[in-house]
């Protein structure tokens, strides 16, 4: 059966890292006899330049028709003066919302060979293996905004239904892992957080009595994630807190360039993207770290194509490449994006060798 993968390279280093991930996907597809068809389309600033808007209707239509979407990154100084409603970032938010991708999985698994790159002492990071489940289509990202000359507002709203569905995603994940869920909020101040906490508590007691639940305030969690990251398994939180906390956890992995993500809804295609941005400071130089995007491609195989063994093969190949010391400059090395990609391909083995 043919599977359609829509590739949205986007801006800055986006095309560099998606090229790497597509190369790896093609190799794995041949080894596992998966029939993947790739369609690369303009998105973000690139689409603004070509069509005047970041998410053109035909691109959205192809995304809807796809089995999965692989995205690089969007945005950059070039589009800073574009009206906010049609900035590259607005296109990404619209894509997530239009496809109903309410659950964003961001795994944090620092590689043993990179522990000394973390600003946190190795003995505190070693063994960290957690997943942040970030609510992705609600909260302050999507509330009404107002602006006058001297006042601005951003509404943060959540409904019980929005909280319940992402809680189920996190709880199901916890069941497949260590059965421990930490829900993060700001219930000592925010009404949305009080609804969040009550809703998570009630649902977990009713539907997941076998999963241990703990509620933590986001300011304390920001500290715990670097002082005792090994204590966490599945971390559930709202949109804005999840955005901020996962860039923090990226520091545990050695670089923002290491972190993959999967954005999932109830049905339809998933969206897979590294958590980093377009990195305008290094764009076009061929030195971007492709591992986060390659690992996102592994998540694509796992969550959208049900190809678990192919996904594992990619993850193991990335592990091997890193262990071998093939590191881009953000990881303290001198490897170029293409060299890191080749190291992953080499670790995968030959295309004609069918994996067991
Ligand atoms: P950024 O993630 O682009 O970069 C932050 C720092 O990390 C930079 O020093 C960059 O060089 C480095 N970095 C990030 N990814 C890297 C990689 N793969 N390899 C090596 N180094 C890497 O964040 P920013 O500079 O705050 O934002 C730049 C633009 O990206 C903004 O327009 C922002 O809105 C956008 N952005 C987009 C996404 C997305 O598309 N999902 C995510 C975050 C930021
Ligand atoms: C991310 C990014 C996006 C977000 C931006 C670019 C809209 O920071 O994917 O983490 O805030 O969700
Ligand atoms: Mn972010």
Short mmCIF file of C-alpha atoms in Angstrom, two decimals, residues 23-224:
data_model
loop_
_atom_site.label_atom_id
_atom_site.label_comp_id
_atom_site.label_asym_id
_atom_site.label_seq_id
_atom_site.Cartn_x
_atom_site.Cartn_y
_atom_site.Cartn_z
CA UNK A 23 17.04 10.56 2.80
CA UNK A 24 16.94 8.37 5.91
CA UNK A 25 13.24 7.57 5.47
CA UNK A 26 13.84 6.48 1.89
CA UNK A 27 16.62 4.11 2.96
CA UNK A 28 14.54 2.61 5.75
CA UNK A 29 11.51 2.31 3.50
CA UNK A 30 13.51 0.20 1.04
CA UNK A 31 14.86 -2.01 3.80
CA UNK A 32 11.37 -2.57 5.22
CA UNK A 33 9.53 -2.70 1.90
CA UNK A 34 7.40 0.30 2.75
CA UNK A 35 6.07 2.14 -0.25
CA UNK A 36 6.41 5.84 0.59
CA UNK A 37 5.57 8.66 -1.81
CA UNK A 38 7.00 12.08 -0.90
CA UNK A 39 5.45 15.38 -1.92
CA UNK A 40 7.39 18.53 -0.99
CA UNK A 41 5.34 21.73 -0.70
CA UNK A 42 5.94 25.39 0.25
CA UNK A 43 5.07 26.36 3.80
CA UNK A 44 5.77 29.24 6.18
CA UNK A 45 7.93 32.08 4.91
CA UNK A 46 8.68 30.15 1.72
CA UNK A 47 4.94 30.01 0.98
CA UNK A 48 4.51 33.71 1.82
CA UNK A 49 7.19 34.48 -0.76
CA UNK A 50 5.59 32.20 -3.36
CA UNK A 51 1.87 32.65 -2.69
CA UNK A 52 1.41 35.49 -0.21
CA UNK A 53 0.32 33.30 2.70
CA UNK A 54 2.07 30.78 4.99
CA UNK A 55 -0.44 27.93 4.59
CA UNK A 56 -1.95 28.10 1.09
CA UNK A 57 -5.27 26.22 0.75
CA UNK A 58 -3.87 23.69 -1.77
CA UNK A 59 -1.02 22.86 0.64
CA UNK A 60 -3.48 22.31 3.49
CA UNK A 61 -5.57 20.11 1.20
CA UNK A 62 -2.54 17.92 0.40
CA UNK A 63 -1.72 17.73 4.11
CA UNK A 64 -5.25 16.47 4.82
CA UNK A 65 -4.85 13.83 2.12
CA UNK A 66 -1.50 12.65 3.48
CA UNK A 67 -0.74 9.71 5.76
CA UNK A 68 1.76 11.88 7.62
CA UNK A 69 3.49 15.25 7.39
CA UNK A 70 7.17 15.92 7.98
CA UNK A 71 7.97 19.54 8.77
CA UNK A 72 11.27 21.40 9.19
CA UNK A 73 10.84 24.82 10.76
CA UNK A 74 9.28 28.15 9.88
CA UNK A 75 9.97 31.82 10.47
CA UNK A 76 12.87 34.21 10.43
CA UNK A 77 13.79 37.87 10.35
CA UNK A 78 12.83 38.18 6.70
CA UNK A 79 9.13 38.01 7.62
CA UNK A 80 9.25 40.10 10.81
CA UNK A 81 7.25 42.90 9.21
CA UNK A 82 4.57 40.71 7.65
CA UNK A 83 1.14 41.21 9.36
CA UNK A 84 0.92 38.81 12.33
CA UNK A 85 -2.08 36.98 10.92
CA UNK A 86 -0.06 35.72 7.94
CA UNK A 87 3.38 35.30 9.53
CA UNK A 88 5.11 31.95 9.05
CA UNK A 89 4.35 30.98 12.66
CA UNK A 90 0.63 31.67 12.09
CA UNK A 91 0.74 29.10 9.29
CA UNK A 92 2.10 26.47 11.66
CA UNK A 93 -0.55 27.22 14.28
CA UNK A 94 -3.25 27.05 11.58
CA UNK A 95 -1.92 23.70 10.35
CA UNK A 96 -1.97 22.20 13.86
CA UNK A 97 -5.46 23.55 14.49
CA UNK A 98 -6.94 22.61 11.10
CA UNK A 99 -5.72 19.04 11.45
CA UNK A 100 -6.91 18.77 15.06
CA UNK A 101 -3.42 17.88 16.31
CA UNK A 102 -4.12 18.46 19.98
CA UNK A 103 -1.42 16.22 21.49
CA UNK A 104 2.25 17.01 20.96
CA UNK A 105 4.66 14.30 22.15
CA UNK A 106 8.17 15.52 22.93
CA UNK A 107 10.44 12.71 24.18
CA UNK A 108 13.56 13.59 26.16
CA UNK A 109 16.21 10.86 26.20
CA UNK A 110 19.71 12.31 26.51
CA UNK A 111 22.30 10.21 24.69
CA UNK A 112 24.99 8.78 27.03
CA UNK A 113 27.76 10.17 24.81
CA UNK A 114 26.36 13.70 25.10
CA UNK A 115 25.90 13.92 28.86
CA UNK A 116 28.83 16.29 29.34
CA UNK A 117 27.28 18.76 26.90
CA UNK A 118 24.43 19.36 29.30
CA UNK A 119 24.83 22.33 31.66
CA UNK A 120 23.43 19.98 34.30
CA UNK A 121 25.84 17.56 35.97
CA UNK A 122 26.00 14.20 34.19
CA UNK A 123 25.01 12.18 37.28
CA UNK A 124 21.73 14.08 37.44
CA UNK A 125 20.92 13.73 33.74
CA UNK A 126 22.10 10.15 33.21
CA UNK A 127 19.15 7.79 32.76
CA UNK A 128 16.62 10.53 32.03
CA UNK A 129 13.81 9.15 29.86
CA UNK A 130 10.66 11.22 29.87
CA UNK A 131 8.00 12.40 27.43
CA UNK A 132 6.29 15.75 27.61
CA UNK A 133 2.73 15.68 26.27
CA UNK A 134 1.97 19.25 25.33
CA UNK A 135 -1.61 20.33 24.59
CA UNK A 136 -1.26 21.91 21.14
CA UNK A 137 -4.51 23.43 19.87
CA UNK A 138 -5.85 25.39 22.83
CA UNK A 139 -4.90 27.79 25.58
CA UNK A 140 -3.31 31.18 25.16
CA UNK A 141 -2.02 30.33 21.68
CA UNK A 142 -5.55 30.35 20.28
CA UNK A 143 -7.49 32.79 22.48
CA UNK A 144 -8.74 36.21 21.41
CA UNK A 145 -6.15 38.98 21.31
CA UNK A 146 -6.76 42.70 21.69
CA UNK A 147 -4.45 45.62 21.23
CA UNK A 148 -4.78 49.36 21.65
CA UNK A 149 -1.95 51.86 21.77
CA UNK A 150 -1.31 51.27 25.46
CA UNK A 151 -2.93 47.92 26.30
CA UNK A 152 -2.81 44.35 25.01
CA UNK A 153 -4.57 41.13 26.03
CA UNK A 154 -4.23 37.43 25.19
CA UNK A 155 -7.06 35.21 26.31
CA UNK A 156 -6.27 31.78 27.74
CA UNK A 157 -9.22 29.41 27.55
CA UNK A 158 -9.59 25.65 28.01
CA UNK A 159 -12.67 23.44 27.92
CA UNK A 160 -13.15 20.20 29.83
CA UNK A 161 -13.27 18.33 26.55
CA UNK A 162 -9.93 19.79 25.38
CA UNK A 163 -8.30 18.82 28.68
CA UNK A 164 -9.80 15.33 28.74
CA UNK A 165 -8.70 14.28 25.28
CA UNK A 166 -5.05 15.25 25.75
CA UNK A 167 -5.10 13.68 29.23
CA UNK A 168 -6.18 10.39 27.65
CA UNK A 169 -3.28 10.57 25.20
CA UNK A 170 -0.85 11.13 28.07
CA UNK A 171 -2.44 8.46 30.26
CA UNK A 172 -2.36 5.85 27.48
CA UNK A 173 1.30 6.66 26.95
CA UNK A 174 1.96 6.35 30.69
CA UNK A 175 0.30 2.91 30.63
CA UNK A 176 2.76 1.80 27.97
CA UNK A 177 5.65 3.19 30.04
CA UNK A 178 6.13 3.42 33.82
CA UNK A 179 2.50 4.28 34.70
CA UNK A 180 3.45 7.61 36.19
CA UNK A 181 1.87 10.88 35.10
CA UNK A 182 2.84 14.35 36.29
CA UNK A 183 0.40 17.10 35.30
CA UNK A 184 1.85 20.61 35.30
CA UNK A 185 -0.22 23.76 35.80
CA UNK A 186 -0.39 27.09 37.64
CA UNK A 187 -3.48 26.25 39.71
CA UNK A 188 -2.45 28.60 42.51
CA UNK A 189 -3.15 31.54 40.18
CA UNK A 190 -4.95 30.63 36.96
CA UNK A 191 -8.61 29.60 36.62
CA UNK A 192 -7.78 27.58 33.49
CA UNK A 193 -5.23 25.68 35.58
CA UNK A 194 -7.78 24.95 38.31
CA UNK A 195 -10.10 23.49 35.67
CA UNK A 196 -7.12 21.60 34.23
CA UNK A 197 -6.20 20.07 37.59
CA UNK A 198 -9.77 19.09 38.52
CA UNK A 199 -10.39 17.59 35.09
CA UNK A 200 -7.15 15.59 35.06
CA UNK A 201 -7.75 14.33 38.62
CA UNK A 202 -11.31 13.21 37.94
CA UNK A 203 -10.54 11.54 34.63
CA UNK A 204 -7.49 9.72 35.93
CA UNK A 205 -9.35 8.42 39.00
CA UNK A 206 -12.24 7.24 36.84
CA UNK A 207 -10.47 5.83 33.77
CA UNK A 208 -6.85 5.22 34.77
CA UNK A 209 -6.74 4.12 38.44
CA UNK A 210 -3.64 2.08 37.58
CA UNK A 211 -1.62 5.20 36.66
CA UNK A 212 -0.09 7.26 39.49
CA UNK A 213 -0.84 10.97 39.15
CA UNK A 214 0.94 13.94 40.64
CA UNK A 215 0.19 17.64 40.12
CA UNK A 216 3.03 20.14 40.11
CA UNK A 217 3.12 23.90 39.64
CA UNK A 218 4.94 25.02 36.53
CA UNK A 219 7.47 27.28 38.25
CA UNK A 220 8.62 24.45 40.52
CA UNK A 221 8.57 22.05 37.56
CA UNK A 222 10.94 24.33 35.66
CA UNK A 223 13.41 23.71 38.48
CA UNK A 224 12.71 19.97 38.93
#
